[in-house]
GROMACS .gro file of C-alpha atoms in nm:
model
  371
    1MET     CA    1   0.015   0.010   0.011
    2HIS     CA    2   0.129   0.357  -0.071
    3LEU     CA    3   0.084   0.693  -0.008
    4ALA     CA    4   0.141   0.860  -0.312
    5PRO     CA    5  -0.170   0.833  -0.569
    6LEU     CA    6  -0.370   1.032  -0.288
    7ARG     CA    7  -0.350   1.394  -0.389
    8HIS     CA    8  -0.522   1.744  -0.503
    9LEU     CA    9  -0.771   1.804  -0.185
   10SER     CA   10  -0.748   2.065   0.079
   11PHE     CA   11  -0.651   2.095   0.451
   12ALA     CA   12  -0.841   2.304   0.750
   13SER     CA   13  -0.646   2.485   1.029
   14LEU     CA   14  -0.625   2.288   1.383
   15LEU     CA   15  -0.518   2.484   1.718
   16GLY     CA   16  -0.616   2.411   2.080
   17LEU     CA   17  -0.740   2.595   2.353
   18ALA     CA   18  -0.818   2.475   2.724
   19ALA     CA   19  -1.225   2.553   2.761
   20ALA     CA   20  -1.359   2.657   3.097
   21LEU     CA   21  -1.706   2.644   3.061
   22LEU     CA   22  -1.987   2.749   3.268
   23HIS     CA   23  -2.341   2.616   3.274
   24GLY     CA   24  -2.731   2.723   3.338
   25ALA     CA   25  -2.835   3.084   3.293
   26CYS     CA   26  -2.594   3.370   3.415
   27ALA     CA   27  -2.625   3.520   3.772
   28PRO     CA   28  -2.438   3.822   3.911
   29ASP     CA   29  -2.207   3.602   4.071
   30SER     CA   30  -2.108   3.405   3.763
   31GLY     CA   31  -1.819   3.580   3.723
   32LEU     CA   32  -1.876   3.751   3.374
   33GLY     CA   33  -1.926   4.078   3.545
   34SER     CA   34  -1.614   4.170   3.465
   35VAL     CA   35  -1.631   4.178   3.063
   36PRO     CA   36  -1.574   4.495   2.924
   37PRO     CA   37  -1.817   4.634   2.681
   38PRO     CA   38  -1.787   4.603   2.325
   39GLY     CA   39  -1.628   4.934   2.172
   40GLY     CA   40  -1.463   4.972   2.523
   41THR     CA   41  -1.044   4.956   2.582
   42GLY     CA   42  -1.066   4.698   2.868
   43PRO     CA   43  -0.748   4.572   2.993
   44GLY     CA   44  -0.568   4.270   2.837
   45GLY     CA   45  -0.733   4.282   2.457
   46ASP     CA   46  -0.469   4.294   2.257
   47LEU     CA   47  -0.391   4.011   2.051
   48ASP     CA   48  -0.220   4.156   1.745
   49GLY     CA   49  -0.239   4.557   1.812
   50GLY     CA   50  -0.559   4.586   1.822
   51GLN     CA   51  -0.854   4.571   2.073
   52LEU     CA   52  -1.110   4.272   2.112
   53GLY     CA   53  -1.363   4.458   2.227
   54ASP     CA   54  -1.339   4.752   1.918
   55ALA     CA   55  -1.619   4.598   1.759
   56PRO     CA   56  -1.873   4.856   1.690
   57THR     CA   57  -2.219   4.896   1.884
   58GLU     CA   58  -2.456   5.102   2.012
   59GLU     CA   59  -2.511   4.910   2.340
   60PRO     CA   60  -2.272   4.695   2.547
   61LEU     CA   61  -2.334   4.346   2.583
   62ASP     CA   62  -2.428   4.329   2.941
   63PRO     CA   63  -2.369   3.932   3.022
   64ASP     CA   64  -2.689   3.957   3.299
   65ALA     CA   65  -2.906   4.102   3.010
   66ALA     CA   66  -3.301   4.045   3.017
   67CYS     CA   67  -3.181   3.777   2.695
   68ALA     CA   68  -3.163   3.520   2.986
   69LEU     CA   69  -2.784   3.448   2.834
   70VAL     CA   70  -2.664   3.096   2.887
   71THR     CA   71  -2.365   2.902   2.842
   72GLU     CA   72  -2.260   2.566   2.639
   73GLU     CA   73  -1.983   2.369   2.676
   74ALA     CA   74  -1.714   2.388   2.355
   75ILE     CA   75  -1.583   2.099   2.230
   76ALA     CA   76  -1.261   2.122   2.071
   77VAL     CA   77  -1.111   1.872   1.839
   78PRO     CA   78  -0.887   1.650   1.983
   79LEU     CA   79  -0.527   1.591   1.863
   80ASN     CA   80  -0.350   1.256   1.710
   81LEU     CA   81   0.004   1.334   1.707
   82TYR     CA   82   0.221   1.044   1.589
   83ILE     CA   83   0.590   1.091   1.621
   84MET     CA   84   0.846   0.918   1.347
   85MET     CA   85   1.178   0.937   1.479
   86ASP     CA   86   1.529   0.896   1.326
   87LYS     CA   87   1.788   0.631   1.527
   88SER     CA   88   2.016   0.620   1.230
   89SER     CA   89   2.374   0.604   1.325
   90SER     CA   90   2.459   0.987   1.273
   91MET     CA   91   2.232   1.047   1.557
   92THR     CA   92   2.526   1.014   1.763
   93GLU     CA   93   2.511   0.944   2.156
   94ASP     CA   94   2.521   1.326   2.274
   95LYS     CA   95   2.250   1.433   1.998
   96TRP     CA   96   2.032   1.095   2.099
   97THR     CA   97   2.114   1.143   2.477
   98SER     CA   98   1.951   1.518   2.435
   99ALA     CA   99   1.673   1.426   2.225
  100LYS     CA  100   1.531   1.166   2.448
  101ALA     CA  101   1.566   1.389   2.774
  102GLY     CA  102   1.382   1.676   2.541
  103LEU     CA  103   1.128   1.428   2.452
  104THR     CA  104   1.095   1.268   2.787
  105ALA     CA  105   0.984   1.654   2.927
  106PHE     CA  106   0.760   1.730   2.667
  107VAL     CA  107   0.527   1.403   2.712
  108ASN     CA  108   0.526   1.495   3.108
  109SER     CA  109   0.452   1.838   3.046
  110ALA     CA  110   0.127   1.902   3.160
  111ARG     CA  111   0.048   2.172   2.892
  112PHE     CA  112  -0.013   1.908   2.642
  113ALA     CA  113  -0.191   1.696   2.893
  114GLY     CA  114  -0.491   1.489   2.665
  115VAL     CA  115  -0.298   1.485   2.347
  116ARG     CA  116  -0.306   1.142   2.229
  117VAL     CA  117   0.082   1.060   2.109
  118ALA     CA  118   0.230   0.761   1.922
  119LEU     CA  119   0.603   0.690   1.906
  120ARG     CA  120   0.799   0.468   1.628
  121PHE     CA  121   1.183   0.466   1.494
  122PHE     CA  122   1.343   0.455   1.155
  123PRO     CA  123   1.503   0.293   1.031
  124ARG     CA  124   1.397  -0.051   1.091
  125LYS     CA  125   1.634  -0.354   1.118
  126PRO     CA  126   1.653  -0.566   0.787
  127ASP     CA  127   1.369  -0.810   0.722
  128THR     CA  128   1.196  -0.996   0.448
  129VAL     CA  129   0.931  -0.693   0.396
  130PRO     CA  130   1.060  -0.502   0.120
  131ALA     CA  131   1.237  -0.176   0.207
  132CYS     CA  132   1.034   0.024   0.041
  133GLU     CA  133   0.704  -0.087   0.220
  134GLU     CA  134   0.547   0.198   0.380
  135ASP     CA  135   0.279  -0.067   0.562
  136ALA     CA  136   0.607  -0.210   0.719
  137TYR     CA  137   0.639   0.149   0.935
  138LYS     CA  138   0.256   0.194   0.951
  139ALA     CA  139   0.191   0.048   1.270
  140PRO     CA  140   0.374   0.286   1.578
  141LEU     CA  141   0.596   0.112   1.847
  142VAL     CA  142   0.413   0.299   2.103
  143PRO     CA  143   0.053   0.303   2.010
  144PHE     CA  144  -0.149   0.625   2.070
  145GLY     CA  145  -0.230   0.693   2.380
  146PRO     CA  146  -0.342   1.032   2.565
  147LEU     CA  147  -0.079   1.244   2.759
  148PRO     CA  148   0.040   1.219   3.034
  149ASP     CA  149  -0.078   0.872   3.106
  150ASN     CA  150   0.112   0.749   2.760
  151ALA     CA  151   0.418   0.893   2.882
  152ALA     CA  152   0.553   0.594   3.073
  153ALA     CA  153   0.530   0.409   2.747
  154ILE     CA  154   0.702   0.620   2.518
  155VAL     CA  155   0.969   0.683   2.814
  156GLU     CA  156   1.042   0.290   2.819
  157ALA     CA  157   1.073   0.300   2.454
  158LEU     CA  158   1.315   0.558   2.405
  159GLU     CA  159   1.543   0.410   2.727
  160ALA     CA  160   1.525   0.069   2.510
  161GLU     CA  161   1.649   0.192   2.120
  162VAL     CA  162   1.975   0.318   2.022
  163PRO     CA  163   2.088   0.443   1.725
  164ASP     CA  164   2.209   0.165   1.483
  165GLY     CA  165   2.063   0.282   1.125
  166GLN     CA  166   2.332   0.298   0.848
  167SER     CA  167   2.054   0.472   0.624
  168THR     CA  168   1.804   0.740   0.661
  169PRO     CA  169   1.470   0.595   0.469
  170ILE     CA  170   1.249   0.896   0.515
  171TYR     CA  171   1.022   0.794   0.186
  172PRO     CA  172   0.898   0.498   0.354
  173ALA     CA  173   0.876   0.580   0.726
  174LEU     CA  174   0.672   0.898   0.614
  175GLY     CA  175   0.471   0.740   0.419
  176GLY     CA  176   0.372   0.470   0.664
  177ALA     CA  177   0.321   0.737   0.951
  178LEU     CA  178   0.075   0.946   0.717
  179LEU     CA  179  -0.077   0.625   0.602
  180LYS     CA  180  -0.150   0.559   0.992
  181GLY     CA  181  -0.271   0.909   1.035
  182ILE     CA  182  -0.498   0.895   0.778
  183GLU     CA  183  -0.623   0.566   0.952
  184VAL     CA  184  -0.686   0.764   1.256
  185ALA     CA  185  -0.821   1.069   1.120
  186GLU     CA  186  -1.114   0.838   0.893
  187ASN     CA  187  -1.143   0.579   1.233
  188ASN     CA  188  -1.219   0.908   1.452
  189PRO     CA  189  -1.448   1.161   1.281
  190GLY     CA  190  -1.406   1.524   1.384
  191GLU     CA  191  -1.072   1.492   1.532
  192ALA     CA  192  -0.719   1.607   1.382
  193SER     CA  193  -0.435   1.365   1.302
  194ALA     CA  194  -0.051   1.495   1.248
  195VAL     CA  195   0.250   1.331   1.171
  196LEU     CA  196   0.561   1.484   1.357
  197LEU     CA  197   0.905   1.425   1.167
  198VAL     CA  198   1.235   1.404   1.347
  199THR     CA  199   1.584   1.388   1.219
  200ASP     CA  200   1.905   1.479   1.179
  201GLY     CA  201   2.019   1.441   0.801
  202LYS     CA  202   1.897   1.404   0.449
  203PRO     CA  203   1.705   1.108   0.280
  204GLN     CA  204   1.947   0.797   0.224
  205GLY     CA  205   1.760   0.473   0.099
  206PRO     CA  206   1.615   0.245   0.023
  207PRO     CA  207   1.865   0.178  -0.291
  208GLY     CA  208   1.681   0.180  -0.633
  209GLN     CA  209   1.330   0.320  -0.699
  210CYS     CA  210   1.061   0.293  -0.491
  211GLY     CA  211   0.749   0.226  -0.717
  212ALA     CA  212   0.801   0.505  -0.960
  213ALA     CA  213   0.962   0.718  -0.717
  214ASN     CA  214   1.285   0.780  -0.587
  215PRO     CA  215   1.331   0.786  -0.221
  216GLU     CA  216   1.612   0.956  -0.219
  217ASP     CA  217   1.417   1.299  -0.451
  218PRO     CA  218   1.293   1.553  -0.186
  219ASP     CA  219   1.025   1.651  -0.449
  220ASP     CA  220   0.910   1.300  -0.421
  221ILE     CA  221   0.870   1.260  -0.048
  222ALA     CA  222   0.708   1.633  -0.042
  223GLU     CA  223   0.459   1.453  -0.277
  224LEU     CA  224   0.370   1.216  -0.009
  225ALA     CA  225   0.315   1.456   0.265
  226ALA     CA  226   0.148   1.706   0.033
  227ALA     CA  227  -0.094   1.434  -0.068
  228ALA     CA  228  -0.193   1.354   0.331
  229ALA     CA  229  -0.241   1.714   0.345
  230ALA     CA  230  -0.470   1.734   0.072
  231TYR     CA  231  -0.677   1.409   0.150
  232ARG     CA  232  -1.025   1.454   0.333
  233PRO     CA  233  -0.984   1.401   0.618
  234PRO     CA  234  -0.628   1.583   0.609
  235VAL     CA  235  -0.305   1.508   0.799
  236ARG     CA  236  -0.048   1.729   0.816
  237THR     CA  237   0.325   1.724   0.839
  238PHE     CA  238   0.534   1.893   1.088
  239VAL     CA  239   0.928   1.877   1.088
  240ILE     CA  240   1.177   1.918   1.326
  241GLY     CA  241   1.530   1.963   1.226
  242LEU     CA  242   1.823   1.835   1.468
  243PRO     CA  243   2.187   1.941   1.395
  244GLY     CA  244   2.312   1.840   1.120
  245VAL     CA  245   1.946   1.824   0.891
  246ASP     CA  246   1.950   1.932   0.522
  247GLN     CA  247   1.714   2.215   0.621
  248ARG     CA  248   1.611   2.278   0.267
  249ILE     CA  249   1.466   1.923   0.236
  250ALA     CA  250   1.370   1.972   0.572
  251ASN     CA  251   1.125   2.315   0.508
  252GLN     CA  252   1.080   2.155   0.153
  253ILE     CA  253   0.863   1.854   0.310
  254ALA     CA  254   0.684   2.062   0.618
  255ALA     CA  255   0.590   2.327   0.314
  256ALA     CA  256   0.402   2.052   0.121
  257GLY     CA  257   0.288   1.890   0.461
  258GLY     CA  258   0.075   2.234   0.510
  259THR     CA  259   0.320   2.354   0.814
  260ASP     CA  260   0.533   2.611   0.649
  261ALA     CA  261   0.870   2.526   0.776
  262ALA     CA  262   1.036   2.283   0.993
  263VAL     CA  263   1.164   2.374   1.287
  264LEU     CA  264   1.520   2.391   1.361
  265VAL     CA  265   1.718   2.272   1.666
  266GLY     CA  266   2.020   2.426   1.723
  267SER     CA  267   2.390   2.265   1.846
  268THR     CA  268   2.411   2.506   2.139
  269ASN     CA  269   2.119   2.286   2.415
  270ILE     CA  270   1.974   2.057   2.190
  271ALA     CA  271   1.742   1.856   2.475
  272VAL     CA  272   1.600   2.198   2.596
  273GLU     CA  273   1.562   2.308   2.234
  274PHE     CA  274   1.403   2.000   2.125
  275GLN     CA  275   1.209   2.021   2.399
  276GLU     CA  276   1.057   2.373   2.273
  277ALA     CA  277   1.073   2.250   1.908
  278LEU     CA  278   0.819   1.985   2.017
  279ALA     CA  279   0.583   2.175   2.274
  280LYS     CA  280   0.570   2.460   1.929
  281VAL     CA  281   0.482   2.214   1.696
  282THR     CA  282   0.238   2.068   1.935
  283GLY     CA  283   0.067   2.389   1.974
  284GLN     CA  284   0.069   2.481   1.636
  285ALA     CA  285  -0.079   2.129   1.545
  286LEU     CA  286  -0.381   2.165   1.841
  287PRO     CA  287  -0.705   2.228   1.653
  288CYS     CA  288  -0.881   2.574   1.652
  289ASP     CA  289  -1.231   2.459   1.517
  290TYR     CA  290  -1.543   2.401   1.794
  291ALA     CA  291  -1.876   2.252   1.713
  292VAL     CA  292  -2.145   2.432   1.708
  293PRO     CA  293  -2.357   2.420   2.011
  294SER     CA  294  -2.644   2.191   2.066
  295GLN     CA  295  -2.870   2.442   2.176
  296VAL     CA  296  -2.811   2.648   1.807
  297ALA     CA  297  -2.796   2.377   1.601
  298GLY     CA  298  -3.078   2.185   1.756
  299GLY     CA  299  -3.262   2.551   1.672
  300GLN     CA  300  -3.347   2.679   2.071
  301VAL     CA  301  -3.090   2.931   1.971
  302SER     CA  302  -3.045   3.177   1.696
  303PHE     CA  303  -2.702   3.124   1.441
  304SER     CA  304  -2.723   3.574   1.521
  305ASP     CA  305  -2.779   3.519   1.888
  306VAL     CA  306  -2.384   3.359   1.978
  307ASN     CA  307  -2.095   3.514   2.140
  308VAL     CA  308  -1.741   3.385   2.270
  309LEU     CA  309  -1.605   3.526   2.565
  310PHE     CA  310  -1.231   3.464   2.572
  311ALA     CA  311  -0.923   3.537   2.762
  312LEU     CA  312  -0.541   3.437   2.753
  313GLU     CA  313  -0.385   3.320   3.074
  314GLY     CA  314  -0.376   3.625   3.357
  315ALA     CA  315  -0.579   3.836   3.113
  316PRO     CA  316  -0.984   3.941   3.231
  317GLU     CA  317  -1.269   3.731   3.012
  318GLN     CA  318  -1.335   3.992   2.669
  319ILE     CA  319  -1.623   3.974   2.469
  320LEU     CA  320  -1.460   3.809   2.114
  321PRO     CA  321  -1.622   3.964   1.807
  322GLN     CA  322  -1.752   3.781   1.534
  323ASN     CA  323  -1.525   3.864   1.214
  324PRO     CA  324  -1.640   3.682   0.901
  325ASP     CA  325  -1.352   3.807   0.695
  326CYS     CA  326  -1.113   3.695   0.942
  327ASP     CA  327  -0.872   3.992   0.929
  328GLY     CA  328  -0.752   4.063   1.223
  329PRO     CA  329  -0.894   3.903   1.602
  330GLY     CA  330  -1.243   3.730   1.594
  331TRP     CA  331  -1.424   3.382   1.532
  332ARG     CA  332  -1.672   3.312   1.190
  333TYR     CA  333  -1.899   2.989   1.115
  334ASP     CA  334  -1.712   2.724   0.893
  335ASN     CA  335  -2.005   2.791   0.645
  336PRO     CA  336  -2.245   3.117   0.742
  337ALA     CA  337  -2.568   2.953   0.576
  338ARG     CA  338  -2.538   2.668   0.701
  339PRO     CA  339  -2.288   2.657   1.004
  340SER     CA  340  -2.150   2.367   1.129
  341SER     CA  341  -1.834   2.469   1.334
  342LEU     CA  342  -1.709   2.788   1.482
  343THR     CA  343  -1.352   2.865   1.411
  344LEU     CA  344  -1.108   3.105   1.555
  345CYS     CA  345  -0.916   3.371   1.309
  346ARG     CA  346  -0.553   3.331   1.291
  347ALA     CA  347  -0.469   3.624   1.486
  348THR     CA  348  -0.631   3.482   1.786
  349CYS     CA  349  -0.505   3.105   1.702
  350ASP     CA  350  -0.212   3.254   1.711
  351ALA     CA  351  -0.169   3.446   2.009
  352ALA     CA  352  -0.337   3.164   2.207
  353ARG     CA  353  -0.089   2.930   2.086
  354GLU     CA  354   0.215   3.129   2.218
  355ALA     CA  355   0.016   3.172   2.594
  356SER     CA  356   0.049   2.879   2.834
  357ALA     CA  357  -0.352   2.849   2.884
  358ALA     CA  358  -0.625   3.023   2.718
  359LYS     CA  359  -1.011   3.003   2.818
  360LEU     CA  360  -1.289   3.004   2.555
  361GLN     CA  361  -1.698   3.042   2.667
  362ILE     CA  362  -1.992   3.042   2.429
  363LEU     CA  363  -2.214   3.275   2.510
  364LEU     CA  364  -2.607   3.220   2.407
  365GLY     CA  365  -2.883   3.453   2.391
  366CYS     CA  366  -2.747   3.798   2.332
  367GLU     CA  367  -2.718   3.941   2.000
  368THR     CA  368  -2.397   3.840   1.823
  369VAL     CA  369  -2.119   4.105   1.880
  370ILE     CA  370  -1.992   4.158   1.492
  371ARG     CA  371  -1.642   4.349   1.422
   0.00000   0.00000   0.00000
């Protein structure tokens, strides 16, 4: 089975927030009274150089208004992340030890609790299976499981492994991981799936052709990433380049996989920089889409009576305006005519990605504040 034929579709953006939600009618002691009125200049609202509360409106939105404001849980898209990690002989002892330390710290981080992570190493040991076979890399060594529960299994696998491969067969390794990522996405509707390739080199092997593809040609490897990113449901490819990586090739694969560029780790403090790179990649991979609240989908509340209360850690909550063009902070419906999800605009998503935590509440019953 090969991934190469999967092409020419599209992909939706990903982000995650820690949702803290209230239920029932808003009362004066609900904690929502600190929301600054739209059009005001309340503190903490500058996500990209502009105030969140500068939406034009004649009347401030009062959380205790007579429109019987209620809240409903925002259901974020879960993330499944498959880490395909290079263990070729170029991963020298110091580099391998530092990478292990960085990955161990990452999987034990409370920040990414709930993210489901799987792990496999490449190259695999020689056997009777053809070296080009992508399916041979499809099954993870450590199956998908939520962090931090899966951290112990991942650390155990790291401790049991040593760099010993004489080649860097990125083509079949990435292809197998992407096939698994697509399978996971297809079997878990509404969940996000991504692959993280970690390598310190450039493609080397298998020898010869893999079908019609040259496994050492960066263009052919990039086609695998592009095919998965274009598939429905899509799977994006992230790349972390350790010292020694061919930066041009790493960036090409990441860009084809829908993630702009590789995250490169320097040689000054590999363990710390690798942990930071893992955190950055995971933050970018987490979803920014939320299901339309059930009361709205069921017709009890109008689509035009939905508001979003948003705050970064340490900042007061503010009404986040609906911004149909997403030309700044805000949110929009995926399809204004028949909405099925609520998506945070990129400026808001990026701000949340940089924060250690964020809070989101969906408020129902009052007229939507529009930017």
